Amino acid sequence: MKRYNKVLILFGLLVTLLPFIFVRQAKAAETDPVYDKIKANGQLVVGLSADYAPYEFHATIDGKDEIVGFDISIAQKIADDLGVDLKIEELGFDALLGALKTGKIDVVISGMAATDERKKEVNFSNTYMEVQQKVIVRAEDADTFQSTADFDGVAVGAQKQTTQEELAQTELTGSIVTSLQKVPDLITNLTSGKIDAIVMEGPVADAYVMSNDKLAIAENVTFENGTKETAVAISKEAPVLLEKVNASIDTIVNNDLLTQYQAEANALMFGDENTVEQGFFAKYLPFYISGTGYTIFLAFVGVLFGSIGGSLLAFMKLSKNKVLKIIAAVYIEYVRGTPLLVQIFIVYFGTGVLGLDLSKVTAGCIALALNSAAYVAEIIRAGINAVNKGQLEAARSLGMNQIQAMRFIVFPQAIKNILPALGNEFVTVIKESSVVSVIGVSELIFQTGVVQGASFKPFLPYVIVSLIYFVLTFALSRLLGVAERRMKTSD
Ligand code: ARG
């Protein structure tokens, strides 16, 4: 039986993966589906990670949160030249190329360097900017680091899957590299002494040093391969789009429009808004409010559909039918045995590969519900199994059939075991929903990142968000406690 189970699990895995393999190959070949889609929808979807002032970052303009920066000006110019609207999709930098390859976004404009590695996967437009990479350190250490040879045993940070990460690994000999997803997190690590240096894109490093006098650039540390060419990334299946984007970039470069774009970005970055200290809460409250709304929504939908799916799975697992039993068991084991993060990516990008165009929020809800269903199924199954077997037998011997016995005798007792555990599951889903931020759903953690980037304050936003989560989960546990006590009195 054991071996039989293993074979089945393997088979289940294979069946889940097959469509991904086939659909991938079935695509390609046509002329320029991406360009056609842009024209048909009347919008250009640009993917980026807005943690990168002055390239792309959040700023409050006329009381409204907006993503600005010179990359945005470039994106707007390209959209204008194409005669379509601009739509921005915000993702983690490490998720951008995946999103591009699966058609979630049309182009990446995110300070991305055209590297040989990436050229194997996607095309790049003509270069719009050449930049130097720098090392930033705490101000008091500015003179400690004189060359790339001074990093033996030093903890160095870089953004995940970037050219900076590669430089830290290859040129800062002997350094211990920590890679994080968001630039503000790197800054917190540096200011709090968890790491001692960060490899950073020149303009971004300058921006941080200018806005924070605890930081400095290690001027004498220069990289051998530190010059990078920034360009727009485009799918290999989009030759027409590539040509159009190149035309726009050429206009920008030939007319020196970038200087103007940069000046505008700098003005927004160091505009007086960022220096008004007491305004923090007033200014960023809307981000937290909207984030809280999304988090509650995600958790609610996740638990609701998770419970429905979970009940189904539990009954499948308890049923006498072998096939149903096995399907449920494989599903539950698979979901519980893989990280939620991976499941979210599979739902979001996987559905894209299959040609379904799910929004980020929908994908997030589905992933959470699918995940929660596995846990709810186990809660229900355990709850039912915990009811003494004699109860069922007694009911049957009184002449009830299986369904009646379950419904009138076993289930009312099981529900007392199930409800508290289900409540805990709700609390868990509230917290776990934070993972959905990786695909850019603007729930609490995502908004925290936005506030960090916009305020140049890396730590305070985390404290605030932790309090919000605590209030949410604490309030919920209390509510559940009350419900439980009510049920006890009904005994
Ligand atoms: N230029 C670097 C690279 O291409 C990092 C870019 C990061 N961009 C961002 N928006 N965070 O790898």
Short mmCIF file of C-alpha atoms and ligand atoms in Angstrom, two decimals:
data_model
loop_
_atom_site.label_atom_id
_atom_site.label_comp_id
_atom_site.label_asym_id
_atom_site.label_seq_id
_atom_site.Cartn_x
_atom_site.Cartn_y
_atom_site.Cartn_z
CA MET A 1 0.00 0.00 0.00
CA LYS A 2 2.85 2.38 0.87
CA ARG A 3 4.52 2.00 -2.50
CA TYR A 4 1.16 2.32 -4.22
CA ASN A 5 0.70 5.67 -2.50
CA LYS A 6 4.05 6.97 -3.66
CA VAL A 7 3.36 6.08 -7.26
CA LEU A 8 0.05 7.87 -7.04
CA ILE A 9 1.61 11.00 -5.62
CA LEU A 10 4.22 11.06 -8.35
CA PHE A 11 1.51 10.58 -10.92
CA GLY A 12 -0.51 13.41 -9.43
CA LEU A 13 2.49 15.70 -9.62
CA LEU A 14 3.11 14.80 -13.23
CA VAL A 15 -0.47 15.49 -14.19
CA THR A 16 -0.33 18.92 -12.56
CA LEU A 17 2.85 19.82 -14.38
CA LEU A 18 2.03 18.47 -17.83
CA PRO A 19 -0.15 21.33 -19.04
CA PHE A 20 2.61 23.80 -18.17
CA ILE A 21 5.10 21.95 -20.34
CA PHE A 22 2.82 21.60 -23.32
CA VAL A 23 1.27 25.02 -23.40
CA ARG A 24 4.73 26.55 -23.30
CA GLN A 25 5.66 24.85 -26.52
CA ALA A 26 2.38 25.43 -28.23
CA LYS A 27 2.88 29.19 -27.98
CA ALA A 28 5.58 31.12 -29.98
CA ALA A 29 5.67 31.15 -33.77
CA GLU A 30 3.09 33.92 -34.48
CA THR A 31 4.22 37.38 -35.57
CA ASP A 32 3.81 39.78 -32.65
CA PRO A 33 0.97 38.80 -30.35
CA VAL A 34 2.19 41.20 -27.67
CA TYR A 35 2.01 44.24 -29.92
CA ASP A 36 -1.41 43.17 -31.22
CA LYS A 37 -2.66 42.78 -27.67
CA ILE A 38 -1.41 46.22 -26.65
CA LYS A 39 -3.15 47.79 -29.62
CA ALA A 40 -6.35 45.84 -29.07
CA ASN A 41 -6.54 46.70 -25.36
CA GLY A 42 -5.39 50.26 -25.92
CA GLN A 43 -2.92 49.96 -23.07
CA LEU A 44 0.71 49.18 -22.46
CA VAL A 45 1.27 47.21 -19.26
CA VAL A 46 4.64 48.09 -17.76
CA GLY A 47 6.04 45.97 -14.94
CA LEU A 48 8.34 47.42 -12.34
CA SER A 49 9.41 47.36 -8.70
CA ALA A 50 8.77 50.83 -7.29
CA ASP A 51 11.39 50.71 -4.54
CA TYR A 52 13.97 52.45 -6.64
CA ALA A 53 14.10 56.22 -6.39
CA PRO A 54 14.75 58.08 -8.64
CA TYR A 55 13.94 55.38 -11.24
CA GLU A 56 10.51 54.44 -9.89
CA PHE A 57 9.05 55.19 -6.49
CA HIS A 58 5.87 56.18 -4.73
CA ALA A 59 5.16 59.81 -4.04
CA THR A 60 2.11 61.62 -2.76
CA ILE A 61 0.94 64.08 -5.36
CA ASP A 62 -2.02 66.29 -4.51
CA GLY A 63 -2.82 63.93 -1.67
CA LYS A 64 -2.83 60.90 -3.94
CA ASP A 65 -0.34 58.08 -4.05
CA GLU A 66 1.37 57.78 -7.41
CA ILE A 67 4.28 55.90 -8.87
CA VAL A 68 6.72 58.38 -10.36
CA GLY A 69 10.34 58.50 -11.49
CA PHE A 70 12.25 58.79 -14.74
CA ASP A 71 11.42 55.23 -15.75
CA ILE A 72 7.78 56.26 -15.57
CA SER A 73 8.46 59.21 -17.86
CA ILE A 74 10.11 56.82 -20.29
CA ALA A 75 7.17 54.43 -20.03
CA GLN A 76 4.74 57.29 -20.62
CA LYS A 77 6.69 58.40 -23.68
CA ILE A 78 6.61 54.89 -25.13
CA ALA A 79 2.88 54.57 -24.46
CA ASP A 80 2.25 57.97 -26.04
CA ASP A 81 4.27 57.01 -29.11
CA LEU A 82 2.29 53.79 -29.38
CA GLY A 83 -0.92 55.77 -29.02
CA VAL A 84 -2.12 53.77 -26.00
CA ASP A 85 -2.64 54.31 -22.27
CA LEU A 86 -0.01 53.45 -19.72
CA LYS A 87 -0.77 50.91 -17.03
CA ILE A 88 1.72 50.17 -14.27
CA GLU A 89 1.95 46.76 -12.61
CA GLU A 90 4.02 46.75 -9.47
CA LEU A 91 5.84 43.53 -8.58
CA GLY A 92 8.97 42.47 -6.74
CA PHE A 93 12.04 42.93 -8.93
CA ASP A 94 12.71 39.20 -8.81
CA ALA A 95 9.26 38.45 -10.21
CA LEU A 96 9.46 40.77 -13.23
CA LEU A 97 11.07 38.51 -15.80
CA GLY A 98 8.69 35.68 -14.92
CA ALA A 99 5.76 38.04 -15.35
CA LEU A 100 7.12 39.18 -18.70
CA LYS A 101 7.64 35.66 -19.98
CA THR A 102 4.16 34.58 -18.95
CA GLY A 103 2.53 37.60 -20.57
CA LYS A 104 1.36 39.24 -17.33
CA ILE A 105 3.11 42.42 -18.37
CA ASP A 106 4.15 43.74 -21.80
CA VAL A 107 7.54 45.23 -20.95
CA VAL A 108 9.80 45.70 -17.94
CA ILE A 109 11.06 49.21 -17.26
CA SER A 110 12.62 48.96 -13.85
CA GLY A 111 16.20 50.11 -14.02
CA MET A 112 16.96 46.71 -15.45
CA ALA A 113 20.42 46.08 -16.83
CA ALA A 114 20.74 44.25 -20.14
CA THR A 115 22.92 41.34 -19.05
CA ASP A 116 23.97 38.33 -21.11
CA GLU A 117 22.16 36.02 -18.72
CA ARG A 118 18.88 37.85 -19.16
CA LYS A 119 19.34 38.15 -22.92
CA LYS A 120 18.96 34.39 -23.10
CA GLU A 121 15.43 34.81 -21.76
CA VAL A 122 14.19 38.12 -23.14
CA ASN A 123 15.09 40.86 -25.60
CA PHE A 124 16.36 44.27 -24.59
CA SER A 125 15.76 47.61 -26.24
CA ASN A 126 18.55 50.06 -27.00
CA THR A 127 20.23 51.37 -23.86
CA TYR A 128 18.68 54.47 -22.32
CA MET A 129 21.20 54.97 -19.59
CA GLU A 130 24.63 53.85 -18.49
CA VAL A 131 25.18 53.66 -14.76
CA GLN A 132 27.94 52.94 -12.28
CA GLN A 133 27.48 50.64 -9.34
CA LYS A 134 28.44 51.92 -5.91
CA VAL A 135 28.87 50.69 -2.37
CA ILE A 136 27.08 52.46 0.45
CA VAL A 137 28.04 52.10 4.08
CA ARG A 138 27.28 53.74 7.44
CA ALA A 139 28.76 57.25 7.50
CA GLU A 140 31.31 56.41 10.21
CA ASP A 141 32.70 53.57 8.07
CA ALA A 142 33.20 55.66 4.97
CA ASP A 143 37.00 55.42 5.17
CA THR A 144 37.21 51.78 6.25
CA PHE A 145 36.55 50.49 2.78
CA GLN A 146 39.12 51.57 0.22
CA SER A 147 38.88 48.86 -2.44
CA THR A 148 37.01 45.70 -3.38
CA ALA A 149 39.68 43.79 -1.45
CA ASP A 150 38.52 45.23 1.89
CA PHE A 151 35.39 43.08 2.20
CA ASP A 152 36.81 39.83 3.50
CA GLY A 153 34.30 38.48 6.01
CA VAL A 154 32.13 41.61 5.69
CA ALA A 155 28.34 41.21 5.50
CA VAL A 156 27.21 42.85 2.28
CA GLY A 157 23.63 43.31 1.11
CA ALA A 158 22.12 43.50 -2.37
CA GLN A 159 18.71 43.32 -3.96
CA LYS A 160 17.69 39.80 -4.94
CA GLN A 161 18.40 38.68 -8.50
CA THR A 162 20.03 41.90 -9.55
CA THR A 163 23.37 42.73 -11.10
CA GLN A 164 24.31 44.22 -7.72
CA GLU A 165 23.90 40.81 -6.11
CA GLU A 166 26.19 39.33 -8.72
CA LEU A 167 28.82 42.06 -8.24
CA ALA A 168 28.77 41.55 -4.48
CA GLN A 169 29.36 37.85 -4.99
CA THR A 170 31.99 38.09 -7.70
CA GLU A 171 33.98 41.24 -7.00
CA LEU A 172 33.82 41.89 -3.26
CA THR A 173 36.19 39.06 -2.44
CA GLY A 174 35.40 37.13 0.70
CA SER A 175 32.21 39.02 1.47
CA ILE A 176 29.15 37.33 2.95
CA VAL A 177 26.24 38.33 0.75
CA THR A 178 22.67 38.78 1.97
CA SER A 179 20.07 39.19 -0.79
CA LEU A 180 16.73 40.80 -0.02
CA GLN A 181 13.74 41.57 -2.17
CA LYS A 182 13.26 45.24 -1.39
CA VAL A 183 15.78 48.05 -1.26
CA PRO A 184 14.34 49.67 1.91
CA ASP A 185 14.91 46.40 3.79
CA LEU A 186 18.56 46.56 2.82
CA ILE A 187 18.79 50.05 4.26
CA THR A 188 17.25 48.91 7.57
CA ASN A 189 19.79 46.12 7.73
CA LEU A 190 22.61 48.55 7.11
CA THR A 191 21.54 51.22 9.59
CA SER A 192 20.87 48.62 12.28
CA GLY A 193 24.28 46.99 11.79
CA LYS A 194 23.04 43.65 10.45
CA ILE A 195 25.09 44.22 7.33
CA ASP A 196 27.96 46.62 6.78
CA ALA A 197 27.65 47.60 3.15
CA ILE A 198 25.23 47.51 0.22
CA VAL A 199 26.03 47.31 -3.46
CA MET A 200 23.69 49.74 -5.14
CA GLU A 201 22.93 51.36 -8.44
CA GLY A 202 24.68 54.76 -8.51
CA PRO A 203 21.62 57.03 -8.76
CA VAL A 204 19.75 55.07 -6.06
CA ALA A 205 22.74 55.14 -3.73
CA ASP A 206 23.02 58.89 -4.23
CA ALA A 207 19.33 59.31 -3.43
CA TYR A 208 19.62 57.44 -0.15
CA VAL A 209 22.81 59.15 0.92
CA MET A 210 21.26 62.53 0.23
CA SER A 211 18.15 61.77 2.27
CA ASN A 212 19.90 60.09 5.20
CA ASP A 213 23.03 61.56 6.78
CA LYS A 214 23.83 58.30 8.57
CA LEU A 215 24.81 56.84 5.19
CA ALA A 216 27.76 57.48 2.93
CA ILE A 217 29.23 56.20 -0.30
CA ALA A 218 32.53 54.33 -0.14
CA GLU A 219 33.97 56.49 -2.90
CA ASN A 220 37.16 54.55 -3.48
CA VAL A 221 35.53 51.20 -4.02
CA THR A 222 35.10 50.73 -7.75
CA PHE A 223 34.03 47.65 -9.63
CA GLU A 224 35.69 46.15 -12.65
CA ASN A 225 32.34 45.29 -14.24
CA GLY A 226 30.51 48.12 -12.53
CA THR A 227 29.20 49.85 -15.65
CA LYS A 228 25.76 48.59 -16.58
CA GLU A 229 23.47 49.38 -19.47
CA THR A 230 19.89 50.02 -18.51
CA ALA A 231 17.23 49.12 -21.05
CA VAL A 232 13.64 48.03 -21.52
CA ALA A 233 13.04 44.27 -21.40
CA ILE A 234 10.64 42.85 -23.98
CA SER A 235 9.44 39.34 -24.76
CA LYS A 236 11.33 37.50 -27.50
CA GLU A 237 7.99 37.01 -29.22
CA ALA A 238 7.50 40.74 -29.75
CA PRO A 239 9.71 41.95 -32.62
CA VAL A 240 7.35 44.72 -33.69
CA LEU A 241 7.06 46.09 -30.17
CA LEU A 242 10.84 45.99 -29.82
CA GLU A 243 11.22 48.13 -32.92
CA LYS A 244 8.67 50.68 -31.68
CA VAL A 245 10.24 50.87 -28.23
CA ASN A 246 13.65 51.38 -29.80
CA ALA A 247 12.29 54.27 -31.83
CA SER A 248 10.99 55.94 -28.66
CA ILE A 249 14.25 55.33 -26.79
CA ASP A 250 16.21 56.81 -29.69
CA THR A 251 14.10 59.96 -29.55
CA ILE A 252 14.66 60.20 -25.80
CA VAL A 253 18.41 59.74 -26.12
CA ASN A 254 18.89 61.97 -29.17
CA ASN A 255 16.91 64.85 -27.68
CA ASP A 256 18.41 64.39 -24.24
CA LEU A 257 14.95 64.08 -22.73
CA LEU A 258 16.34 61.95 -19.93
CA THR A 259 18.00 64.95 -18.28
CA GLN A 260 14.62 66.58 -17.97
CA TYR A 261 12.99 63.36 -16.73
CA GLN A 262 15.70 63.00 -14.10
CA ALA A 263 15.32 66.57 -12.92
CA GLU A 264 11.58 66.00 -12.50
CA ALA A 265 12.18 62.79 -10.58
CA ASN A 266 14.67 64.47 -8.26
CA ALA A 267 12.28 67.31 -7.57
CA LEU A 268 9.61 64.81 -6.52
CA MET A 269 12.08 62.91 -4.38
CA PHE A 270 13.39 65.82 -2.42
CA GLY A 271 10.24 67.88 -2.56
CA ASP A 272 9.41 69.45 0.79
CA GLU A 273 6.83 66.73 1.49
CA ASN A 274 9.47 64.24 2.47
CA THR A 275 11.01 66.46 5.09
CA VAL A 276 7.87 67.38 7.01
CA GLU A 277 8.32 65.10 10.02
CA GLN A 278 5.01 65.36 11.90
CA GLY A 279 3.12 64.56 8.76
CA PHE A 280 4.09 60.88 8.73
CA PHE A 281 0.88 59.41 10.10
CA ALA A 282 -1.41 61.79 8.32
CA LYS A 283 0.44 61.18 5.11
CA TYR A 284 0.66 57.41 5.16
CA LEU A 285 -2.54 56.49 6.96
CA PRO A 286 -4.42 55.98 3.68
CA PHE A 287 -1.88 53.32 2.65
CA TYR A 288 -2.46 51.36 5.84
CA ILE A 289 -6.21 51.71 5.61
CA SER A 290 -6.37 50.41 2.08
CA GLY A 291 -3.87 47.68 2.94
CA THR A 292 -5.98 46.58 5.90
CA GLY A 293 -9.02 46.44 3.65
CA TYR A 294 -7.25 44.15 1.19
CA THR A 295 -5.87 41.94 3.94
CA ILE A 296 -9.29 41.43 5.51
CA PHE A 297 -10.82 40.79 2.11
CA LEU A 298 -8.16 38.24 1.15
CA ALA A 299 -8.45 36.43 4.47
CA PHE A 300 -12.23 36.41 4.38
CA VAL A 301 -12.50 35.11 0.83
CA GLY A 302 -9.65 32.66 1.48
CA VAL A 303 -11.32 31.20 4.58
CA LEU A 304 -14.81 31.17 3.07
CA PHE A 305 -13.85 29.26 -0.06
CA GLY A 306 -11.21 27.35 1.87
CA SER A 307 -13.94 26.09 4.18
CA ILE A 308 -16.18 25.07 1.33
CA GLY A 309 -13.33 23.28 -0.44
CA GLY A 310 -12.05 21.90 2.83
CA SER A 311 -15.42 20.37 3.76
CA LEU A 312 -15.58 18.73 0.38
CA LEU A 313 -12.09 17.34 0.75
CA ALA A 314 -12.80 16.10 4.25
CA PHE A 315 -15.87 14.18 3.10
CA MET A 316 -13.90 12.80 0.18
CA LYS A 317 -11.26 11.60 2.56
CA LEU A 318 -13.79 10.06 4.94
CA SER A 319 -15.79 8.44 2.18
CA LYS A 320 -15.66 4.76 1.37
CA ASN A 321 -14.76 5.44 -2.27
CA LYS A 322 -11.05 4.66 -2.74
CA VAL A 323 -10.55 7.03 -5.69
CA LEU A 324 -12.07 10.04 -3.91
CA LYS A 325 -10.06 9.18 -0.83
CA ILE A 326 -6.81 9.09 -2.74
CA ILE A 327 -7.47 12.30 -4.67
CA ALA A 328 -8.20 14.13 -1.43
CA ALA A 329 -5.17 12.65 0.30
CA VAL A 330 -2.80 13.57 -2.53
CA TYR A 331 -4.17 17.11 -2.69
CA ILE A 332 -3.93 17.65 1.06
CA GLU A 333 -0.42 16.27 1.32
CA TYR A 334 0.79 18.20 -1.70
CA VAL A 335 -0.60 21.54 -0.54
CA ARG A 336 0.57 21.10 3.03
CA GLY A 337 3.97 19.98 1.84
CA THR A 338 4.76 22.96 -0.38
CA PRO A 339 5.29 26.61 0.59
CA LEU A 340 2.39 29.02 0.13
CA LEU A 341 4.79 31.32 -1.70
CA VAL A 342 5.31 28.70 -4.40
CA GLN A 343 1.58 28.04 -4.64
CA ILE A 344 0.88 31.72 -5.17
CA PHE A 345 3.40 31.90 -7.99
CA ILE A 346 1.98 28.74 -9.56
CA VAL A 347 -1.56 30.08 -9.50
CA TYR A 348 -0.61 33.54 -10.73
CA PHE A 349 1.89 32.67 -13.43
CA GLY A 350 0.59 29.18 -14.13
CA THR A 351 -2.84 30.44 -15.07
CA GLY A 352 -1.12 33.00 -17.29
CA VAL A 353 0.73 30.24 -19.10
CA LEU A 354 -2.56 28.44 -19.57
CA GLY A 355 -3.99 31.53 -21.20
CA LEU A 356 -6.24 32.58 -18.29
CA ASP A 357 -5.81 36.21 -17.43
CA LEU A 358 -6.42 36.37 -13.68
CA SER A 359 -6.00 39.64 -11.84
CA LYS A 360 -3.52 39.72 -8.99
CA VAL A 361 -6.26 39.88 -6.38
CA THR A 362 -8.18 36.98 -7.90
CA ALA A 363 -5.04 34.88 -8.13
CA GLY A 364 -4.21 35.76 -4.52
CA CYS A 365 -7.67 34.76 -3.31
CA ILE A 366 -7.60 31.50 -5.23
CA ALA A 367 -4.17 30.59 -3.94
CA LEU A 368 -5.17 31.33 -0.35
CA ALA A 369 -8.43 29.38 -0.67
CA LEU A 370 -6.71 26.38 -2.27
CA ASN A 371 -4.12 26.44 0.48
CA SER A 372 -6.57 26.90 3.30
CA ALA A 373 -8.82 24.13 1.98
CA ALA A 374 -6.14 21.55 2.70
CA TYR A 375 -5.81 22.65 6.32
CA VAL A 376 -9.56 23.00 6.83
CA ALA A 377 -10.04 19.49 5.45
CA GLU A 378 -7.74 18.10 8.11
CA ILE A 379 -9.46 20.14 10.83
CA ILE A 380 -12.85 18.75 9.85
CA ARG A 381 -11.63 15.22 9.40
CA ALA A 382 -9.89 15.25 12.78
CA GLY A 383 -12.98 16.81 14.37
CA ILE A 384 -15.22 14.08 13.07
CA ASN A 385 -12.79 11.30 13.89
CA ALA A 386 -12.51 12.59 17.43
CA VAL A 387 -16.14 11.75 18.07
CA ASN A 388 -16.28 8.42 19.82
CA LYS A 389 -16.93 5.58 17.39
CA GLY A 390 -19.57 4.18 19.73
CA GLN A 391 -21.74 7.22 19.00
CA LEU A 392 -22.09 6.29 15.38
CA GLU A 393 -22.64 2.63 16.17
CA ALA A 394 -25.29 3.49 18.74
CA ALA A 395 -27.07 5.74 16.27
CA ARG A 396 -26.99 3.07 13.62
CA SER A 397 -28.36 0.48 16.01
CA LEU A 398 -31.25 2.83 16.75
CA GLY A 399 -32.17 2.43 13.12
CA MET A 400 -30.67 5.62 11.68
CA ASN A 401 -28.95 5.29 8.35
CA GLN A 402 -25.36 6.51 7.85
CA ILE A 403 -26.38 9.99 6.73
CA GLN A 404 -28.88 10.49 9.53
CA ALA A 405 -26.38 9.25 12.08
CA MET A 406 -23.76 11.65 10.80
CA ARG A 407 -26.16 14.54 10.62
CA PHE A 408 -27.93 14.22 13.96
CA ILE A 409 -25.41 12.50 16.20
CA VAL A 410 -21.83 12.78 15.01
CA PHE A 411 -21.76 16.18 13.36
CA PRO A 412 -23.25 18.23 16.22
CA GLN A 413 -20.53 16.85 18.46
CA ALA A 414 -17.79 17.25 15.88
CA ILE A 415 -18.62 20.88 15.29
CA LYS A 416 -17.47 21.68 18.83
CA ASN A 417 -14.02 20.36 17.98
CA ILE A 418 -14.02 21.97 14.58
CA LEU A 419 -15.06 25.55 15.23
CA PRO A 420 -12.22 26.63 17.52
CA ALA A 421 -9.65 25.15 15.16
CA LEU A 422 -11.37 26.83 12.25
CA GLY A 423 -11.08 30.13 14.10
CA ASN A 424 -7.35 29.59 14.47
CA GLU A 425 -7.21 28.91 10.76
CA PHE A 426 -8.81 32.31 10.12
CA VAL A 427 -6.15 33.97 12.27
CA THR A 428 -3.47 32.08 10.37
CA VAL A 429 -4.84 33.10 7.00
CA ILE A 430 -4.85 36.77 8.03
CA LYS A 431 -1.16 36.52 8.72
CA GLU A 432 -0.32 34.30 5.76
CA SER A 433 -2.10 36.59 3.34
CA SER A 434 0.99 38.78 3.67
CA VAL A 435 2.76 36.43 1.28
CA VAL A 436 0.42 37.53 -1.51
CA SER A 437 2.36 40.80 -1.59
CA VAL A 438 4.93 39.07 -3.81
CA ILE A 439 2.61 39.25 -6.79
CA GLY A 440 1.82 42.87 -6.04
CA VAL A 441 -1.57 42.69 -4.33
CA SER A 442 -1.70 45.88 -2.31
CA GLU A 443 -2.42 44.33 1.07
CA LEU A 444 -0.74 45.40 4.32
CA ILE A 445 2.79 44.15 3.69
CA PHE A 446 2.82 45.51 0.18
CA GLN A 447 1.67 48.91 1.42
CA THR A 448 4.32 48.79 4.13
CA GLY A 449 6.91 48.45 1.38
CA VAL A 450 5.36 51.41 -0.40
CA VAL A 451 5.50 53.55 2.74
CA GLN A 452 9.11 52.51 3.34
CA GLY A 453 10.09 53.51 -0.15
CA ALA A 454 8.20 56.78 -0.15
CA SER A 455 9.26 57.90 3.33
CA PHE A 456 12.85 56.63 3.21
CA LYS A 457 12.05 55.26 6.66
CA PRO A 458 12.80 51.57 6.70
CA PHE A 459 11.83 50.57 10.25
CA LEU A 460 8.82 52.49 11.55
CA PRO A 461 6.45 51.18 8.86
CA TYR A 462 7.09 47.61 10.09
CA VAL A 463 6.27 48.53 13.67
CA ILE A 464 3.02 50.09 12.56
CA VAL A 465 2.04 47.15 10.41
CA SER A 466 2.80 44.68 13.19
CA LEU A 467 0.39 46.59 15.43
CA ILE A 468 -2.31 46.49 12.78
CA TYR A 469 -1.92 42.74 12.33
CA PHE A 470 -2.02 42.32 16.07
CA VAL A 471 -5.22 44.32 16.45
CA LEU A 472 -6.83 42.30 13.66
CA THR A 473 -5.87 38.88 14.97
CA PHE A 474 -6.45 39.76 18.62
CA ALA A 475 -9.91 41.14 17.92
CA LEU A 476 -10.74 38.02 15.95
CA SER A 477 -9.52 35.64 18.67
CA ARG A 478 -11.63 37.51 21.23
CA LEU A 479 -14.67 37.26 19.03
CA LEU A 480 -14.09 33.56 18.56
CA GLY A 481 -13.63 33.16 22.30
CA VAL A 482 -17.07 34.65 22.87
CA ALA A 483 -18.59 32.33 20.28
CA GLU A 484 -16.95 29.35 21.93
CA ARG A 485 -18.28 30.23 25.35
CA ARG A 486 -21.77 30.58 23.92
CA MET A 487 -21.50 27.07 22.54
CA LYS A 488 -20.29 25.68 25.85
CA THR A 489 -23.42 26.97 27.58
CA SER A 490 -25.49 25.16 25.00
CA ASP A 491 -24.04 21.83 26.16
N1 ARG B 1 19.97 47.36 -12.29
C1 ARG B 1 19.84 46.22 -11.48
C2 ARG B 1 19.57 45.01 -12.33
O1 ARG B 1 19.25 45.11 -13.45
C3 ARG B 1 18.79 46.35 -10.42
C4 ARG B 1 17.51 46.98 -10.81
C5 ARG B 1 16.52 46.95 -9.69
N2 ARG B 1 15.35 47.69 -10.05
C6 ARG B 1 14.33 48.00 -9.21
N3 ARG B 1 13.36 48.71 -9.67
N4 ARG B 1 14.37 47.62 -7.98
O2 ARG B 1 19.70 43.91 -11.88
#
